[in-house]
CSV table of C-alpha atoms in Angstrom, one decimal:
chain,number,residue,atom,x,y,z
A,1,UNK,CA,4.7,-19.6,-9.3
A,2,UNK,CA,2.2,-22.1,-7.8
A,3,UNK,CA,-0.3,-21.1,-5.6
A,4,UNK,CA,-3.3,-23.3,-4.0
A,5,UNK,CA,-6.6,-22.8,-5.1
A,6,UNK,CA,-7.5,-20.3,-2.2
A,7,UNK,CA,-4.4,-18.0,-2.6
A,8,UNK,CA,-5.4,-18.4,-6.8
A,9,UNK,CA,-8.7,-17.0,-6.3
A,10,UNK,CA,-7.9,-14.5,-4.1
A,11,UNK,CA,-5.2,-13.1,-6.8
A,12,UNK,CA,-8.3,-13.2,-9.5
A,13,UNK,CA,-10.3,-11.5,-7.2
A,14,UNK,CA,-8.4,-8.8,-6.8
A,15,UNK,CA,-7.4,-8.3,-9.9
A,16,UNK,CA,-8.9,-7.0,-13.2
A,17,UNK,CA,-9.8,-9.1,-16.6
A,18,UNK,CA,-6.4,-8.4,-17.5
A,19,UNK,CA,-4.6,-9.7,-14.3
A,20,UNK,CA,-3.6,-6.8,-13.6
A,21,UNK,CA,-4.1,-5.2,-9.6
A,22,UNK,CA,-6.0,-2.2,-9.4
A,23,UNK,CA,-6.5,-1.7,-5.8
A,24,UNK,CA,-7.9,1.6,-3.7
A,25,UNK,CA,-6.3,1.4,-0.4
A,26,UNK,CA,-8.7,2.5,2.9
A,27,UNK,CA,-7.1,1.1,5.9
A,28,UNK,CA,-5.5,4.3,6.8
A,29,UNK,CA,-6.8,5.0,11.1
A,30,UNK,CA,-4.3,6.9,13.2
A,31,UNK,CA,-3.2,9.7,11.1
A,32,UNK,CA,-6.5,9.9,9.0
A,33,UNK,CA,-8.7,9.9,11.8
A,34,UNK,CA,-6.8,12.8,13.4
A,35,UNK,CA,-7.0,15.0,10.1
A,36,UNK,CA,-10.8,14.6,9.8
A,37,UNK,CA,-11.2,15.7,13.7
A,38,UNK,CA,-8.8,18.3,12.9
A,39,UNK,CA,-11.2,19.9,10.0
A,40,UNK,CA,-14.2,19.1,12.5
A,41,UNK,CA,-13.9,18.5,16.2
A,42,UNK,CA,-17.6,17.7,16.4
A,43,UNK,CA,-17.3,14.3,14.2
A,44,UNK,CA,-16.3,11.6,16.7
A,45,UNK,CA,-12.9,9.9,15.6
A,46,UNK,CA,-14.5,6.4,15.0
A,47,UNK,CA,-17.4,8.2,13.1
A,48,UNK,CA,-15.6,9.9,10.9
A,49,UNK,CA,-13.5,6.8,9.9
A,50,UNK,CA,-16.5,4.9,9.4
A,51,UNK,CA,-18.4,7.1,7.6
A,52,UNK,CA,-14.9,8.4,5.2
A,53,UNK,CA,-14.5,4.8,4.2
A,54,UNK,CA,-18.3,4.1,3.3
A,55,UNK,CA,-17.9,6.9,0.8
A,56,UNK,CA,-14.8,5.9,-0.4
A,57,UNK,CA,-15.6,2.3,-0.8
A,58,UNK,CA,-18.9,3.0,-2.5
A,59,UNK,CA,-17.9,5.4,-5.2
A,60,UNK,CA,-14.2,4.4,-5.8
A,61,UNK,CA,-14.0,0.9,-4.7
A,62,UNK,CA,-16.7,-0.5,-6.8
A,63,UNK,CA,-14.5,1.4,-9.4
A,64,UNK,CA,-11.4,-0.4,-9.1
A,65,UNK,CA,-10.4,-4.1,-9.0
A,66,UNK,CA,-9.9,-4.2,-5.1
A,67,UNK,CA,-10.0,-2.7,-1.9
A,68,UNK,CA,-8.2,-2.7,1.2
A,69,UNK,CA,-9.9,-2.1,4.5
A,70,UNK,CA,-8.9,-2.2,8.2
A,71,UNK,CA,-11.0,-5.2,10.4
A,72,UNK,CA,-11.0,-2.0,13.1
A,73,UNK,CA,-13.4,0.6,11.0
A,74,UNK,CA,-13.9,-1.1,7.6
A,75,UNK,CA,-16.8,-3.3,7.9
A,76,UNK,CA,-19.8,-0.7,7.4
A,77,UNK,CA,-17.6,0.1,4.3
A,78,UNK,CA,-16.8,-3.3,3.2
A,79,UNK,CA,-20.6,-4.0,2.9
A,80,UNK,CA,-20.5,-1.4,-0.2
A,81,UNK,CA,-18.5,-3.1,-2.3
A,82,UNK,CA,-20.1,-4.9,-5.1
A,83,UNK,CA,-19.8,-8.6,-5.5
A,84,UNK,CA,-17.3,-8.7,-7.9
A,85,UNK,CA,-14.5,-6.5,-5.6
A,86,UNK,CA,-11.9,-8.1,-4.2
A,87,UNK,CA,-12.0,-7.6,-0.7
A,88,UNK,CA,-8.2,-7.0,1.3
A,89,UNK,CA,-8.2,-6.8,4.8
A,90,UNK,CA,-5.3,-5.4,7.1
A,91,UNK,CA,-3.9,-7.2,9.9
A,92,UNK,CA,-1.7,-4.5,11.8
A,93,UNK,CA,-2.7,-2.0,14.1
A,94,UNK,CA,-1.8,1.3,12.9
A,95,UNK,CA,1.3,3.1,13.4
A,96,UNK,CA,3.5,1.8,16.0
A,97,UNK,CA,4.7,2.7,20.0
A,98,UNK,CA,7.4,5.6,19.3
A,99,UNK,CA,8.5,5.1,23.0
A,100,UNK,CA,10.0,1.5,22.0
A,101,UNK,CA,12.6,0.6,19.5
A,102,UNK,CA,12.4,-1.0,16.5
A,103,UNK,CA,9.0,0.2,15.4
A,104,UNK,CA,7.4,-3.2,16.4
A,105,UNK,CA,4.2,-4.5,14.3
A,106,UNK,CA,1.5,-5.9,16.5
A,107,UNK,CA,-1.9,-7.4,15.1
A,108,UNK,CA,-5.6,-6.2,15.4
A,109,UNK,CA,-7.1,-7.4,18.6
A,110,UNK,CA,-10.0,-9.1,17.9
A,111,UNK,CA,-9.6,-10.9,14.5
A,112,UNK,CA,-7.3,-13.6,13.4
A,113,UNK,CA,-7.3,-14.7,9.8
A,114,UNK,CA,-9.8,-17.7,9.4
A,115,UNK,CA,-12.1,-14.8,11.4
A,116,UNK,CA,-11.1,-12.4,8.3
A,117,UNK,CA,-11.6,-15.0,5.4
A,118,UNK,CA,-15.1,-16.4,7.7
A,119,UNK,CA,-16.5,-12.1,6.9
A,120,UNK,CA,-15.6,-12.8,3.6
A,121,UNK,CA,-12.0,-11.3,3.0
A,122,UNK,CA,-10.1,-12.8,-0.3
A,123,UNK,CA,-6.3,-11.3,1.0
A,124,UNK,CA,-4.9,-10.1,3.9
A,125,UNK,CA,-2.5,-7.0,3.9
A,126,UNK,CA,0.1,-7.0,6.9
A,127,UNK,CA,2.3,-3.9,7.4
A,128,UNK,CA,5.9,-4.0,9.3
A,129,UNK,CA,8.6,-1.4,9.3
A,130,UNK,CA,11.8,-2.7,8.3
A,131,UNK,CA,16.1,-0.8,8.0
A,132,UNK,CA,18.4,-3.2,7.3
A,133,UNK,CA,20.1,-1.3,9.4
A,134,UNK,CA,18.4,-1.8,12.6
A,135,UNK,CA,19.1,-3.7,16.1
A,136,UNK,CA,19.3,-7.4,14.6
A,137,UNK,CA,17.2,-8.7,17.6
A,138,UNK,CA,14.6,-6.3,16.7
A,139,UNK,CA,14.4,-7.6,13.1
A,140,UNK,CA,14.8,-11.2,13.6
A,141,UNK,CA,11.4,-10.8,15.6
A,142,UNK,CA,10.0,-9.3,12.5
A,143,UNK,CA,11.2,-12.3,10.3
A,144,UNK,CA,9.4,-14.8,12.8
A,145,UNK,CA,6.4,-12.3,13.0
A,146,UNK,CA,6.1,-12.2,9.2
A,147,UNK,CA,6.4,-15.8,9.1
A,148,UNK,CA,3.8,-16.9,11.6
A,149,UNK,CA,1.5,-14.6,9.7
A,150,UNK,CA,2.6,-16.2,6.7
A,151,UNK,CA,1.5,-19.9,8.2
A,152,UNK,CA,-1.7,-19.1,9.3
A,153,UNK,CA,-3.1,-17.4,6.0
A,154,UNK,CA,-1.7,-21.2,4.4
A,155,UNK,CA,-3.5,-22.4,7.4
A,156,UNK,CA,-6.6,-20.8,5.9
A,157,UNK,CA,-5.6,-21.1,1.9
A,158,UNK,CA,-5.7,-17.2,1.8
A,159,UNK,CA,-3.2,-14.9,-0.3
A,160,UNK,CA,-1.0,-13.1,2.0
A,161,UNK,CA,0.0,-9.4,0.9
A,162,UNK,CA,3.0,-8.3,2.3
A,163,UNK,CA,3.8,-4.1,2.7
A,164,UNK,CA,7.6,-4.0,4.2
A,165,UNK,CA,8.3,-0.2,4.8
A,166,UNK,CA,11.5,1.4,5.0
A,167,UNK,CA,12.4,4.3,7.9
A,168,UNK,CA,15.5,5.3,9.5
A,169,UNK,CA,17.3,3.3,12.2
A,170,UNK,CA,19.8,5.5,12.6
A,171,UNK,CA,20.3,9.4,13.2
A,172,UNK,CA,20.8,10.0,9.3
A,173,UNK,CA,19.9,13.2,7.5
A,174,UNK,CA,17.1,13.0,5.3
A,175,UNK,CA,19.3,12.9,1.8
A,176,UNK,CA,21.1,10.7,3.5
A,177,UNK,CA,18.8,7.4,4.2
A,178,UNK,CA,17.1,8.8,0.5
A,179,UNK,CA,20.3,7.5,-1.1
A,180,UNK,CA,20.3,3.8,0.5
A,181,UNK,CA,16.7,3.6,0.4
A,182,UNK,CA,17.3,1.7,-2.9
A,183,UNK,CA,19.4,-0.6,-1.0
A,184,UNK,CA,15.9,-1.2,1.5
A,185,UNK,CA,13.7,-2.3,-1.3
A,186,UNK,CA,16.0,-4.1,-3.1
A,187,UNK,CA,16.6,-6.2,-0.1
A,188,UNK,CA,13.0,-6.6,0.4
A,189,UNK,CA,12.5,-8.4,-2.8
A,190,UNK,CA,14.9,-10.8,-2.0
A,191,UNK,CA,14.5,-11.2,1.2
A,192,UNK,CA,10.6,-11.6,1.7
A,193,UNK,CA,9.5,-12.8,-1.8
A,194,UNK,CA,11.7,-16.4,-0.5
A,195,UNK,CA,9.5,-19.5,0.3
A,196,UNK,CA,9.7,-19.8,3.8
A,197,UNK,CA,7.8,-16.1,4.5
A,198,UNK,CA,5.0,-17.3,3.0
A,199,UNK,CA,4.2,-14.1,1.1
A,200,UNK,CA,2.5,-14.3,-2.3
A,201,UNK,CA,2.5,-11.0,-3.6
A,202,UNK,CA,4.5,-8.1,-2.1
A,203,UNK,CA,3.6,-4.3,-1.8
A,204,UNK,CA,6.5,-1.7,-1.9
A,205,UNK,CA,7.4,1.6,-2.3
A,206,UNK,CA,9.2,2.9,-5.0
A,207,UNK,CA,13.3,2.8,-4.7
A,208,UNK,CA,13.6,6.6,-5.5
A,209,UNK,CA,10.4,8.6,-5.6
A,210,UNK,CA,9.6,11.1,-8.7
A,211,UNK,CA,10.7,14.0,-7.2
A,212,UNK,CA,14.0,13.1,-6.4
A,213,UNK,CA,15.4,11.8,-9.8
A,214,UNK,CA,16.9,14.9,-11.9
A,215,UNK,CA,14.7,16.6,-14.5
A,216,UNK,CA,11.8,16.0,-12.6
A,217,UNK,CA,11.6,19.9,-11.5
A,218,UNK,CA,7.9,20.4,-12.0
A,219,UNK,CA,7.1,19.8,-8.4
A,220,UNK,CA,7.3,21.9,-5.4
A,221,UNK,CA,9.4,19.2,-3.9
A,222,UNK,CA,12.0,18.5,-6.4
A,223,UNK,CA,15.2,17.2,-4.5
A,224,UNK,CA,17.3,15.8,-7.2
A,225,UNK,CA,19.2,13.5,-5.8
A,226,UNK,CA,19.6,10.8,-8.3
A,227,UNK,CA,20.2,11.0,-11.8
A,228,UNK,CA,17.6,9.2,-14.4
A,229,UNK,CA,20.0,6.5,-15.1
A,230,UNK,CA,20.4,5.9,-11.5
A,231,UNK,CA,16.8,5.8,-10.6
A,232,UNK,CA,16.1,3.5,-13.4
A,233,UNK,CA,19.0,1.0,-12.2
A,234,UNK,CA,17.3,0.8,-9.0
A,235,UNK,CA,14.0,0.5,-10.2
A,236,UNK,CA,14.9,-2.9,-12.4
A,237,UNK,CA,17.1,-4.4,-9.7
A,238,UNK,CA,14.5,-4.2,-7.4
A,239,UNK,CA,11.9,-5.5,-9.8
A,240,UNK,CA,14.6,-8.4,-10.9
A,241,UNK,CA,15.4,-9.3,-7.1
A,242,UNK,CA,11.5,-10.5,-6.8
A,243,UNK,CA,10.4,-14.1,-7.2
A,244,UNK,CA,6.8,-13.4,-6.7
A,245,UNK,CA,4.4,-10.9,-8.3
A,246,UNK,CA,4.7,-7.1,-6.9
A,247,UNK,CA,2.9,-4.0,-6.5
A,248,UNK,CA,3.3,-0.1,-5.4
A,249,UNK,CA,1.8,1.8,-3.2
A,250,UNK,CA,1.5,5.6,-3.7
A,251,UNK,CA,3.2,6.6,-0.7
A,252,UNK,CA,1.2,9.7,0.1
A,253,UNK,CA,3.2,11.4,-3.3
A,254,UNK,CA,0.2,13.5,-5.5
A,255,UNK,CA,-2.1,11.8,-8.0
A,256,UNK,CA,0.2,14.1,-11.0
A,257,UNK,CA,3.6,12.6,-9.2
A,258,UNK,CA,2.2,9.0,-8.8
A,259,UNK,CA,1.1,8.7,-12.2
A,260,UNK,CA,4.5,10.0,-13.6
A,261,UNK,CA,6.0,7.8,-11.3
A,262,UNK,CA,4.3,4.5,-12.9
A,263,UNK,CA,5.7,5.6,-16.1
A,264,UNK,CA,9.2,6.2,-15.1
A,265,UNK,CA,9.1,2.5,-14.0
A,266,UNK,CA,7.9,0.8,-17.2
A,267,UNK,CA,10.6,2.6,-19.3
A,268,UNK,CA,13.0,1.3,-16.1
A,269,UNK,CA,11.9,-1.9,-17.0
A,270,UNK,CA,10.2,-2.5,-14.0
A,271,UNK,CA,7.5,-5.5,-13.6
A,272,UNK,CA,5.4,-4.7,-11.5
A,273,UNK,CA,2.1,-6.0,-11.6
A,274,UNK,CA,-0.4,-2.7,-10.1
A,275,UNK,CA,-0.7,-0.9,-7.6
A,276,UNK,CA,-2.6,-0.3,-4.4
A,277,UNK,CA,-3.1,3.6,-4.3
A,278,UNK,CA,-5.0,5.4,-1.3
A,279,UNK,CA,-4.1,9.1,-0.9
A,280,UNK,CA,-3.2,10.2,-4.3
A,281,UNK,CA,-6.5,9.4,-4.9
A,282,UNK,CA,-8.8,10.7,-2.2
A,283,UNK,CA,-6.9,12.5,0.1
A,284,UNK,CA,-8.0,16.1,-1.2
A,285,UNK,CA,-11.5,15.2,-0.4
A,286,UNK,CA,-11.1,15.2,3.5
A,287,UNK,CA,-11.8,18.4,4.2
A,288,UNK,CA,-14.4,19.0,1.7
A,289,UNK,CA,-16.2,15.4,3.8
A,290,UNK,CA,-15.3,16.9,7.1
A,291,UNK,CA,-16.2,20.9,6.7
A,292,UNK,CA,-19.2,20.3,3.9
A,293,UNK,CA,-20.9,17.2,5.3
A,294,UNK,CA,-22.2,13.7,3.2
A,295,UNK,CA,-23.6,15.4,0.3
A,296,UNK,CA,-20.8,17.7,-1.1
A,297,UNK,CA,-18.4,14.8,-0.7
A,298,UNK,CA,-20.1,12.8,-2.4
A,299,UNK,CA,-20.0,15.5,-4.9
A,300,UNK,CA,-16.3,15.2,-5.3
A,301,UNK,CA,-16.1,11.7,-5.0
A,302,UNK,CA,-17.9,11.6,-8.1
A,303,UNK,CA,-16.5,14.6,-9.7
A,304,UNK,CA,-12.5,15.0,-8.9
A,305,UNK,CA,-12.4,11.4,-6.8
A,306,UNK,CA,-13.3,9.5,-10.3
A,307,UNK,CA,-11.2,11.9,-12.2
A,308,UNK,CA,-7.8,11.0,-9.4
A,309,UNK,CA,-8.9,7.3,-9.7
A,310,UNK,CA,-9.4,6.8,-13.4
A,311,UNK,CA,-5.9,9.0,-14.3
A,312,UNK,CA,-4.3,6.8,-11.9
A,313,UNK,CA,-6.2,3.1,-14.0
A,314,UNK,CA,-5.4,4.8,-17.5
A,315,UNK,CA,-1.7,5.0,-16.1
A,316,UNK,CA,-1.4,1.8,-14.7
A,317,UNK,CA,-3.4,-0.4,-17.6
A,318,UNK,CA,-0.4,1.2,-19.5
A,319,UNK,CA,2.4,0.5,-17.4
A,320,UNK,CA,2.3,-2.7,-15.7
A,321,UNK,CA,2.9,-6.6,-16.2
A,322,UNK,CA,-0.1,-8.9,-15.9
A,323,UNK,CA,0.4,-10.9,-12.9
A,324,UNK,CA,0.1,-14.4,-15.3
A,325,UNK,CA,2.9,-12.8,-17.7
A,326,UNK,CA,5.8,-13.2,-15.3
A,327,UNK,CA,8.9,-15.5,-15.8
């Protein structure tokens, strides 16, 4: 893996001393803002998001190797990070236009990549929704979109993290979609690690959720679709397809489920180089923040929040492959 000076520095800054990425995600906007307001409608959307991000940054961000924020509501939170914590900035707007087909991506209004660099970002993250069965005209637009952002990052010598997120562009049932999801993730690893996109690090979903694997019946949402052997083969084949380092996102699962997922991935010989975990760490603190205020929220962060974070951190240290040890 050959990186320019700036990109290599960015990769080092978002990683720990062992070259493993243990990043906390706090770039959520639309759904998080609405959830906060559902618990406390006296808090404005903007105020709720900004204050919540500050607390997560100050407590959990400073115990991570890096922290992901958005440039719309995250600058106050960014100021709470210690100098040795890598700052990753999201470049996409939250969500997508549900009235239009294709789930086409859109960038934040005010900031270009050079602006994010000037404000102290060490890496950029771009989320793009993608289904290999979507109409080709939409997928061509998305491929060109990724290349443009890749070129902008090259011009500014900034580490480029791509987060392709799967969705169902057909009218299949949920089970049918889950059955073909490994094929979509395998495509992501193969296609978007090609040099032409300029991506330096992939942030991806696991090909099979832990509660869709036979034998993990301890979870309330247990729905076995794949055998252990099938799931393991998908984890390994997806890992083998990538030409660049990749990390896993938590995808909204519980803390316990994400930890089990990481150990399953390790046993399946997936060579992921870390994680970017959000909701699995801090989701349970949203209600405390909204209903009980900052003092109780910080008490939750310093106890349960840190506990959640440390459990995931231990699992990552036990399972991830340092990016400098990849072939």
